[in-house]
XYZ file of C-alpha atoms in Angstrom:
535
model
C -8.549 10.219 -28.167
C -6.333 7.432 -29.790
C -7.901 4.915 -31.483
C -7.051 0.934 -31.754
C -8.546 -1.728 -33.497
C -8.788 -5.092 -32.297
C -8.236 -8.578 -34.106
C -9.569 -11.501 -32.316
C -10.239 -15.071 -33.205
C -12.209 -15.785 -30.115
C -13.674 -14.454 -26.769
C -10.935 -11.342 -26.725
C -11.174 -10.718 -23.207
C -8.043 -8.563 -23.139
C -9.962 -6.089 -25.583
C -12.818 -5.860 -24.055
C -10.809 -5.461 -20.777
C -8.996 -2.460 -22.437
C -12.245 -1.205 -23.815
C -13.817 -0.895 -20.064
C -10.370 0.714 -18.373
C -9.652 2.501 -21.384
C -6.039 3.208 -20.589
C -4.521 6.355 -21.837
C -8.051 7.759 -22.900
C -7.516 5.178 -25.729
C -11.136 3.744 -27.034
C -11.571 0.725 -29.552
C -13.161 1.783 -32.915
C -13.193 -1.564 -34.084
C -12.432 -5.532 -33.594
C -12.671 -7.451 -36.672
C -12.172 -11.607 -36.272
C -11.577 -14.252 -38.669
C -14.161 -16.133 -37.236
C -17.670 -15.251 -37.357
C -19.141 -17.442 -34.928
C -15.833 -15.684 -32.198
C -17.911 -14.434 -29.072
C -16.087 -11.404 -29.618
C -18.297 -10.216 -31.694
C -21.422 -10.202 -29.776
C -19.550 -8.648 -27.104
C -18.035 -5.922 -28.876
C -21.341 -4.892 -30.728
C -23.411 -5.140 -27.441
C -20.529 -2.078 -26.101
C -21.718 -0.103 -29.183
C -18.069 -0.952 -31.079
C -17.784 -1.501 -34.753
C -17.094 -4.813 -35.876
C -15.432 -6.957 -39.095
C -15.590 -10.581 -39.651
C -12.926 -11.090 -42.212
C -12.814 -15.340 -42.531
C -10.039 -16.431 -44.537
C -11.305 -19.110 -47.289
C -9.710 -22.360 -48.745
C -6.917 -21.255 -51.041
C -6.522 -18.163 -50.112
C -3.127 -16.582 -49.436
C -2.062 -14.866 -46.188
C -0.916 -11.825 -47.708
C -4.406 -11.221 -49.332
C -6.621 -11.896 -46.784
C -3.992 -9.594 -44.730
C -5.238 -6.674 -47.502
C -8.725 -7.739 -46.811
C -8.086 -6.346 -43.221
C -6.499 -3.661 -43.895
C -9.566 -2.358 -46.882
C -11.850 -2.720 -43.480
C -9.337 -0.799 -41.193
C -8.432 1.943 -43.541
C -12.224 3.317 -42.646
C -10.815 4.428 -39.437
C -8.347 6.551 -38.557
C -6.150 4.140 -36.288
C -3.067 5.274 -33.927
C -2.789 1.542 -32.765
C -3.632 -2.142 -33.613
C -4.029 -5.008 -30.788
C -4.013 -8.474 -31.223
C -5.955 -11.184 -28.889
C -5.862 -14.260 -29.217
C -5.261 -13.414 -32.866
C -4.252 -17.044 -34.312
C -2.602 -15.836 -37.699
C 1.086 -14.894 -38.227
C 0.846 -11.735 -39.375
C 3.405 -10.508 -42.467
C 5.197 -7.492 -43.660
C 2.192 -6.571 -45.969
C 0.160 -6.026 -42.668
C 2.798 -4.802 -40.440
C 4.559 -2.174 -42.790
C 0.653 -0.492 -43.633
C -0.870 -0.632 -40.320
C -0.123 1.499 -37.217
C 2.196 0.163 -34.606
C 0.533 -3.497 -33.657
C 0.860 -5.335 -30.338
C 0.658 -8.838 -28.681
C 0.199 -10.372 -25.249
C 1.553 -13.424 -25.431
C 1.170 -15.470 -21.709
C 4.894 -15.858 -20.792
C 7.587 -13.986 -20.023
C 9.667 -14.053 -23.641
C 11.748 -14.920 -24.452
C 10.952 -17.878 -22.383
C 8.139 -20.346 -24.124
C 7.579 -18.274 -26.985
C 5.101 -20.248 -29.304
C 1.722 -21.887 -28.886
C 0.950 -24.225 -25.465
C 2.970 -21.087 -23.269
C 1.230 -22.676 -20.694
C 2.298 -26.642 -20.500
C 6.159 -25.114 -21.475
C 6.198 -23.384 -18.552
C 4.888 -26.192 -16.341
C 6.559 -28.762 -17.686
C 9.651 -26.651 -16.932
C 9.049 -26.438 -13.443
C 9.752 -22.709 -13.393
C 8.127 -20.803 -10.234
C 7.126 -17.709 -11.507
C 5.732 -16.913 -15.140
C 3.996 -14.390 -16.513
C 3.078 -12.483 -19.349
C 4.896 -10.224 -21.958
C 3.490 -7.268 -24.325
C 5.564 -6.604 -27.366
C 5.385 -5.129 -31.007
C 4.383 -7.445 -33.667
C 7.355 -8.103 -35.872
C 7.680 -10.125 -39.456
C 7.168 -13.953 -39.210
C 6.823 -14.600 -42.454
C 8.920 -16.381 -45.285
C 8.540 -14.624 -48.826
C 6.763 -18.318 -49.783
C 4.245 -17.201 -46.941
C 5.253 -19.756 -44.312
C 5.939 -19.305 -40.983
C 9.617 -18.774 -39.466
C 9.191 -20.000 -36.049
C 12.121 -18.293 -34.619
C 10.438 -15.304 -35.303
C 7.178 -15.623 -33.833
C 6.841 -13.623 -30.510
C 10.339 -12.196 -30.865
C 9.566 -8.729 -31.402
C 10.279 -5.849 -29.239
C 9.190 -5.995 -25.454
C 7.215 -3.073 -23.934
C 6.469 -4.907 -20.622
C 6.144 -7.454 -18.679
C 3.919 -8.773 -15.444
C 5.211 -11.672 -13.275
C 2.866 -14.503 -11.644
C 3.337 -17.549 -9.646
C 2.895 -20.638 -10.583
C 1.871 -22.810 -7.846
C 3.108 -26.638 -7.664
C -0.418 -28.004 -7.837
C -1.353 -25.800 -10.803
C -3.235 -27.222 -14.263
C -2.663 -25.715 -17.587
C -6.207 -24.222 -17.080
C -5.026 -23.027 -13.527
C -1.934 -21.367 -15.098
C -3.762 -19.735 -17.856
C -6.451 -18.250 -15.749
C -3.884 -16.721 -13.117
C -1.924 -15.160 -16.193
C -4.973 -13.588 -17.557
C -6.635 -11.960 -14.860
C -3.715 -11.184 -12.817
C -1.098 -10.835 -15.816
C -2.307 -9.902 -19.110
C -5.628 -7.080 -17.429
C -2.495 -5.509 -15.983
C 0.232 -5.821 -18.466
C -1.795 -4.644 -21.577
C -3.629 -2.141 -20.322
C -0.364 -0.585 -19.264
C 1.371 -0.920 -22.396
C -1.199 1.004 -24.215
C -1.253 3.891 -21.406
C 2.341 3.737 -21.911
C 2.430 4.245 -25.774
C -0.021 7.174 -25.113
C 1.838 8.887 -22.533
C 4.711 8.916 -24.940
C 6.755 6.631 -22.542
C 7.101 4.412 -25.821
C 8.855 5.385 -29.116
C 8.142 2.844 -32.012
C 10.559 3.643 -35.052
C 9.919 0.373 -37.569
C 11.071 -2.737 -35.671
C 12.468 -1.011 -32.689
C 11.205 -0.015 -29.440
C 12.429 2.517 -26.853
C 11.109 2.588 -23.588
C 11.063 5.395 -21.177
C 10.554 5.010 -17.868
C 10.568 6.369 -13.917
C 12.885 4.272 -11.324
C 13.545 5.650 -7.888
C 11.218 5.500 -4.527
C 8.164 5.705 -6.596
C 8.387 3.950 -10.289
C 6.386 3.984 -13.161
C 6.367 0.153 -12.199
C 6.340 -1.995 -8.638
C 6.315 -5.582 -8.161
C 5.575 -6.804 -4.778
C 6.579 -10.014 -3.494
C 5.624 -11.175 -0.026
C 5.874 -14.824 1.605
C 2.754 -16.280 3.693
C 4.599 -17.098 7.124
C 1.442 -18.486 8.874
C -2.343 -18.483 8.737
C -4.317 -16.724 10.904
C -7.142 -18.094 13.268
C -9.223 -14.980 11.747
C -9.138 -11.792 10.730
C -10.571 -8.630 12.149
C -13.630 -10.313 12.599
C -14.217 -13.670 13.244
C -15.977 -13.819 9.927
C -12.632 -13.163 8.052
C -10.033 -15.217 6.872
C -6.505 -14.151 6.954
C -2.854 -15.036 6.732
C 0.291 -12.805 7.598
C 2.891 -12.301 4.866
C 6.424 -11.829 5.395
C 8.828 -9.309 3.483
C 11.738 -11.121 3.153
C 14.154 -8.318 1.993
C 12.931 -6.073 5.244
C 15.801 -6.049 7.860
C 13.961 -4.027 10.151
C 13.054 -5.199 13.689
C 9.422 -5.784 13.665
C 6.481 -8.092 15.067
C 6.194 -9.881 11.936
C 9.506 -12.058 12.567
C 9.503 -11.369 16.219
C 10.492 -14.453 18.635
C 7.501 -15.181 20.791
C 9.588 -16.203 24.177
C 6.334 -18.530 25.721
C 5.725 -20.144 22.253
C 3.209 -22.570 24.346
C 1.534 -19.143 24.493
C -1.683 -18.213 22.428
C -0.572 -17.398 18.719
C -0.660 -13.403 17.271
C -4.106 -12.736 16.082
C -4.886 -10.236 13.340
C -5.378 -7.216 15.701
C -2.665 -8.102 17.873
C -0.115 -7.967 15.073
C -1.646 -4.585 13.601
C -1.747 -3.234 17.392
C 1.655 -4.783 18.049
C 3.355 -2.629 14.842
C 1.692 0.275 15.935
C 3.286 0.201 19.266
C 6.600 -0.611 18.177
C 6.642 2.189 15.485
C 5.336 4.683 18.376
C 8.530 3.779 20.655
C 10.790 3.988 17.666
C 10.446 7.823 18.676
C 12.336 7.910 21.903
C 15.749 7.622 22.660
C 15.326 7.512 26.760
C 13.722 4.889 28.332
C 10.083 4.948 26.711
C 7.160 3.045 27.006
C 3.623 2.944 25.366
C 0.397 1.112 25.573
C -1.642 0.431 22.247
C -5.596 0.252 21.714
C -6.885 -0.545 18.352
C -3.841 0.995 16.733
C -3.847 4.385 19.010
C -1.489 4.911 21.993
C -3.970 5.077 24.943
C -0.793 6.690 26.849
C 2.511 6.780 25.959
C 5.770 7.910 28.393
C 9.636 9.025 28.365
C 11.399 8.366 31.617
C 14.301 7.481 33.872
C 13.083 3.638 33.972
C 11.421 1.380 32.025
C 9.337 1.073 34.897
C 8.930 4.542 35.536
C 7.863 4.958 31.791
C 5.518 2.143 31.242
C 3.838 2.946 34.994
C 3.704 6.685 33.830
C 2.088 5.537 30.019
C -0.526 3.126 32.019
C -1.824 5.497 34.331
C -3.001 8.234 31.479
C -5.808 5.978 31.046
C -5.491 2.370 32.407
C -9.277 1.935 31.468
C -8.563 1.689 28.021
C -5.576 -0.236 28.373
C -7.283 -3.099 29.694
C -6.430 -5.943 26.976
C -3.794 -3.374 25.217
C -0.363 -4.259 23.835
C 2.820 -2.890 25.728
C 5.893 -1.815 23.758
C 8.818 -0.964 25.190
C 12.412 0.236 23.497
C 14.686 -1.353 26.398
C 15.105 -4.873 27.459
C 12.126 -5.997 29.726
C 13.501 -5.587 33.061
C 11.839 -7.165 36.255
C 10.357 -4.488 37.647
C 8.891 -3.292 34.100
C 7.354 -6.918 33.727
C 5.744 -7.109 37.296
C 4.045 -4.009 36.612
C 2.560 -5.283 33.310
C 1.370 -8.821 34.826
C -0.997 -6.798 37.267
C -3.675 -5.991 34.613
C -4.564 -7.889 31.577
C -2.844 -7.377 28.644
C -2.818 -8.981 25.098
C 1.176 -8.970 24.347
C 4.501 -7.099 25.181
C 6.790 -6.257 22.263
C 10.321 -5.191 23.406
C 14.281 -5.866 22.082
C 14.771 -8.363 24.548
C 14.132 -9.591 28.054
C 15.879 -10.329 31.291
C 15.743 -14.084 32.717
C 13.651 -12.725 35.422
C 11.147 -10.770 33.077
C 10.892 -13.526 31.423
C 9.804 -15.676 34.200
C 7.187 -12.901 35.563
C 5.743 -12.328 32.464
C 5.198 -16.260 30.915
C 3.740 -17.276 34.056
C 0.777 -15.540 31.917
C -0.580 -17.925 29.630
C -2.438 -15.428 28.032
C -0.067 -13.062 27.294
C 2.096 -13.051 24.437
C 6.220 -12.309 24.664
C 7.472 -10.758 21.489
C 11.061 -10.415 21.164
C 11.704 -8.388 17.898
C 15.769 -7.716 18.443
C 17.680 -4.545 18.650
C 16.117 -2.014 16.547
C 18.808 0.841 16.451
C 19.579 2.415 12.650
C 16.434 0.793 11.135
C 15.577 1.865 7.784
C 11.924 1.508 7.899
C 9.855 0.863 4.384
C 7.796 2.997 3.180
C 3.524 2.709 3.765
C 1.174 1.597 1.759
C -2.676 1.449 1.982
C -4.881 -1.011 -0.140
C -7.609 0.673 -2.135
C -10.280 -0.863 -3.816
C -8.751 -0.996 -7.404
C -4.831 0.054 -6.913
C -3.081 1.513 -3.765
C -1.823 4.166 -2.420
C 2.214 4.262 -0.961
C 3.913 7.123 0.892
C 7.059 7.631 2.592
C 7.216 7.227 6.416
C 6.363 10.290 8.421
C 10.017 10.762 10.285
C 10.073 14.551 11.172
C 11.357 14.499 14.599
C 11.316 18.737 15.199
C 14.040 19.880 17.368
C 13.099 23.406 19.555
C 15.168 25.049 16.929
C 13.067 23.908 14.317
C 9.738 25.701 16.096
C 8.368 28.839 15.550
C 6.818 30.620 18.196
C 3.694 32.873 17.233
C 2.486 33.906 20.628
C 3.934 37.024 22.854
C 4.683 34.324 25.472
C 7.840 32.274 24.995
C 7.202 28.418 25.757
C 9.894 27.373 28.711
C 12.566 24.752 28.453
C 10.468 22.576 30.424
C 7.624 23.409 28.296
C 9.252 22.739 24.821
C 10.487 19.240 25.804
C 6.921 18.143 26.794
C 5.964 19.911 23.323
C 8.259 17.483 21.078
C 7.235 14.666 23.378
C 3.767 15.375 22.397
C 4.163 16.143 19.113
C 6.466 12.807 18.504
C 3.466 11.132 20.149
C 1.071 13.080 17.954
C 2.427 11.398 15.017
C 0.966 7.439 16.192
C -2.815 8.901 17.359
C -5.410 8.997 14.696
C -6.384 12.313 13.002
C -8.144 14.504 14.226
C -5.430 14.298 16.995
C -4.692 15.800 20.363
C -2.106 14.926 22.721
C -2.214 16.538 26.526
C 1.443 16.099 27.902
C 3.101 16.620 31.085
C 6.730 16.301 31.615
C 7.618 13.123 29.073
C 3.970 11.563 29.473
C 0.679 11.724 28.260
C -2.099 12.858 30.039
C -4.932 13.086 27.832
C -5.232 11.504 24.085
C -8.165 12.871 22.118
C -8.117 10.412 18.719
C -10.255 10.420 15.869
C -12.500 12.497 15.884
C -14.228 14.524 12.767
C -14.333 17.772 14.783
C -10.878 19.155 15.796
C -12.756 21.314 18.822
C -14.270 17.880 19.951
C -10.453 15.735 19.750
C -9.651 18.553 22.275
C -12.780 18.114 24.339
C -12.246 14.286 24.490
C -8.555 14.684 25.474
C -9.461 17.512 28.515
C -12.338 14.932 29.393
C -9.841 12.354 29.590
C -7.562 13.430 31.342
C -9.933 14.761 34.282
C -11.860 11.364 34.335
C -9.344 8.449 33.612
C -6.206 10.039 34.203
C -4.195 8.659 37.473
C -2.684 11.210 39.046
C -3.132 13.162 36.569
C -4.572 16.734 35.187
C -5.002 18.668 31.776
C -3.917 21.807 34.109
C -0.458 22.831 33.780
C -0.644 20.658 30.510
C 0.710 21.062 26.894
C -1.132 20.654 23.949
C -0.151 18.804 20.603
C -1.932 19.357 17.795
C -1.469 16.834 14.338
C -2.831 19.765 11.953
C -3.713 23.119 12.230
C -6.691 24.913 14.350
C -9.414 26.142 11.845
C -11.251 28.361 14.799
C -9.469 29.761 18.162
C -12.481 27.398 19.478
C -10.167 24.270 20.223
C -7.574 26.912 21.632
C -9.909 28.309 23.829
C -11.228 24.819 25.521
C -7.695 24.117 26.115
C -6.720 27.179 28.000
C -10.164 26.724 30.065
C -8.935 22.977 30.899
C -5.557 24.895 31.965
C -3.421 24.200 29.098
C -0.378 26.385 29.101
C 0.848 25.559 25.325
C 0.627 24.160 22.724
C 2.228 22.922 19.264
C 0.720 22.850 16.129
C 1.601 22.864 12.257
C 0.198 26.251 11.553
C -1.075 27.590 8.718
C -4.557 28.079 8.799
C -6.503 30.900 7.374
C -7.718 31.755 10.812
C -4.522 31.432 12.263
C -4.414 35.190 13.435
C -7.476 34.634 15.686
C -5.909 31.695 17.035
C -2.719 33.091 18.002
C -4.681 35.869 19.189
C -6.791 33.796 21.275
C -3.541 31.877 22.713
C -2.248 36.001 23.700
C -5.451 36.337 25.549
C -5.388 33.510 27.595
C -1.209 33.896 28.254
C -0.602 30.604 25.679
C 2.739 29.704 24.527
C 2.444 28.575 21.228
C 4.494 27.179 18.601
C 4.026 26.371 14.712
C 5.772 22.867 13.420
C 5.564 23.846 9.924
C 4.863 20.478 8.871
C 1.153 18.492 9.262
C 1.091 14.729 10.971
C -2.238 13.350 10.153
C -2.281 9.812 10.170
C -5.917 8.216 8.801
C -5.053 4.376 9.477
């Protein structure tokens, strides 16, 4: 475990910040101060960590009282040193006997290098500032006196941007850097060094690190375009941010087309995205309608109408209050068929004069025009955690019936493989556990979220007998997001009339499953490849 010891002249919050994350597996063995009244003390020995006060008396030179350290630190067997808030220049006779010792200093260097980092950066006006960790370097004149050029101009190891805010104090300032700045730029440093991402060789520094889709480093940078009545709840504040280098049609810069219309509320714009990215699959005339973020039907047809009357009808129960998305230009006959239940808002590239006037005679319904979305590079996605986050790239298998494998002694039937990449595409937007019941190019039965694989199915079959227009989960296929653990969801299906069915595969059971498909005359084909989606 690699060791560091501390020197601090007062509270040392960045040490004690390193000594709780302990980055790298790196633990402090001791802090010594030159103060003895410096809170870090009392901190450090409540945490069980060995401490030094080493106070520097009248007349006494630098260079000695930098030996005095060094007698205290040569009881340990040190791989680093850190300084925090450390207010002596430190010379060669420390630096050239010491391991490798680091700084935070609270600005991005070479920019306001020096004491009052703070007021510098403020009174330049700059925008963003930051903090900087780099290796210690010689300051000091043979006479002992400072060279000012060379404080804070060693080596950097890294850097963290933040804001600065027009209406912030030097307090303001300081606190942001800390918290949001230093506890993430020091900690990192050290993991860094003890990774071996960092070569030290005297006064140089060589840095090693991972570009590409997923760096050893990300910054993110994101613009509040408007506040936000509430949040999911009405307890909950909110705001939507923009991400100004996405190109990408999507509801966050979308054109609402009755702007005297009620504004996008939290759910709307996370149910909104969720519908466009679901008709992002389709290439024909598609349509889907979106319930807290799941597709309660979705459709492929000849019209827009046709589509969005075929999506509506797997289960216009829970599409009451739903968001419409569509991947044509509203037409007239699309938007009179929307206005005659209650929906939230319609997200399509465009809109005729005459949808238009159909659909804002609705005052409650919002008109989101996002623009043509052909060739989109979509972003990758990203979930918050508690502590860090995680980021993925965008699930954007789209199978072709060459790509399938089929497993059963029955063949699946042209007609039967389109309505199995139909579901499967569809699969994709529905919360895991997942089953889609197709027909044709619609849905007829979405079974979303549920623990139990066996009960998704159950839901969907339920579904489609009881709110399913027209509708029936005989003659159906079946889409599965992963594979079947038990022939048990296989077998509901076939009793509900299911005649196939695509799944990943891969299951230790899946020899009873396939056998179970054989006994009830199943086509069934593997994907290869899982869709889960969890948010």
């Amino acid at each position: 475990m690699p060791i560091i010891a501390g020197l601090a002249s007062n509270r040392g919050r960045n040490l004690m910040h390193i000594q709780d994350r302990q980055p790298g597996g790196t633990t402090l063995g001791v802090v010594v101060s030159n103060h003895a009244d410096a809170p870090i003390i009392e901190k450090a020995e409540n945490r069980g960590i060995d401490t030094a006060v080493v106070e520097r008396s009248p007349g006494m030179a630098r260079r000695e009282h930098e030996r005095r350290i060094l007698q205290v630190l040569s009881d340990y067997d040190l791989d680093l040193v850190a300084l925090d808030g450390y207010m002596r220049i430190l010379s060669e006779t420390f630096l050239e006997a010491a391991p490798p010792t680091l700084n935070v200093h609270p600005s991005l260097l070479p920019s306001f290098p020096g004491d009052n980092a703070h007021e510098q950066a403020l009174d330049a006006g700059v925008a963003v500032s930051g903090c900087t960790v780099h290796l210690v370097t010689d300051a000091v004149a043979e006479d002992g006196s400072v060279i000012d050029e060379h404080v804070d101009a060693g080596p950097i190891i890294t850097q963290e941007p933040v804001p600065v805010y027009p209406e912030d104090d030097p307090a303001d300032l300081k606190r942001r850097v800390l918290y949001e700045g230093e506890f993430t730029a020091y900690p990192r440093a050290i993991a860094m060094i003890a990774a071996g991402q960092v070569t030290i060789e005297g006064d140089s520094v060589t840095v090693t690190e991972d570009g590409g889709a997923f760096p050893h480093r990300r910054f993110n940078s994101a613009d509040r375009v408007r506040k936000l009545r509430y949040g999911e709840n009405p307890h909950q504040d909110a705001a939507l941010y923009a991400d100004p280098r996405s190109e990408a049609a999507s509801v966050v810069d979308a054109d609402q087309r009755n702007p005297t219309g009620k504004a996008l509320s939290y759910n709307n714009y996370n149910d909104a995205d969720a519908a466009l990215n679901l008709i992002r699959e389709f290439e024909a005339p598609a349509a889907a309608v979106i319930k807290h973020t799941n597709p309660a039907g979705c459709a492929v047809g000849d019209s827009l109408s046709e589509a969005y009357e075929d999506a509506l009808a797997t289960d216009a129960k829970s599409a009451f209050g739903g968001i419409v998305a569509l991947n044509r230009p509203c037409d007239e006959p699309t938007a009179t068929a929307i206005v005659d239940s209650f929906k939230e808002a319609v997200v399509a590239p465009g809109y005729t004069d005459a949808a238009l006037d159909v659909l804002t005679e609705k005052d409650d319904l919002r008109v989101l025009d996002v623009g043509e979305f052909d060739g989109d590079t979509l972003g990758q996605v990203e979930k918050p955690l508690v502590g860090g986050r995680l980021v993925q790239e965008r699930d954007l298998q789209a199978p072709q019936a060459a790509d399938l494998e089929t497993v059963t002694d029955r063949e699946p039937t042209e007609a039967e493989l389109e309505s199995l990449l139909f579901a499967w595409q569809t699969a994709k937007h529905v919360k895991s556990n997942a089953i889609v019941l197709a027909s044709g190019t619609e849905t007829v039965g979405i079974g979303m979220g549920q623990a139990s694989r066996v009960d998704a199915v159950d839901l969907a079959t339920k579904k489609a007998e009881r709110d399913a227009e027209g509708k029936s989960a005989a003659g159906s296929v079946m889409a599965s997001d992963a594979f079947f653990p038990f022939p048990d969801g296989v077998e509901l299906a076939a009793e509900a009339g299911v005649e196939a069915v695509i799944q990943p595969g891969g299951s230790v059971n899946d020899e009873a499953v396939i056998e179970a498909a054989n006994e009830h005359d199943l086509a069934m084909v593997f994907t290869g490849t899982r869709a889960f989606r969890h948010d």
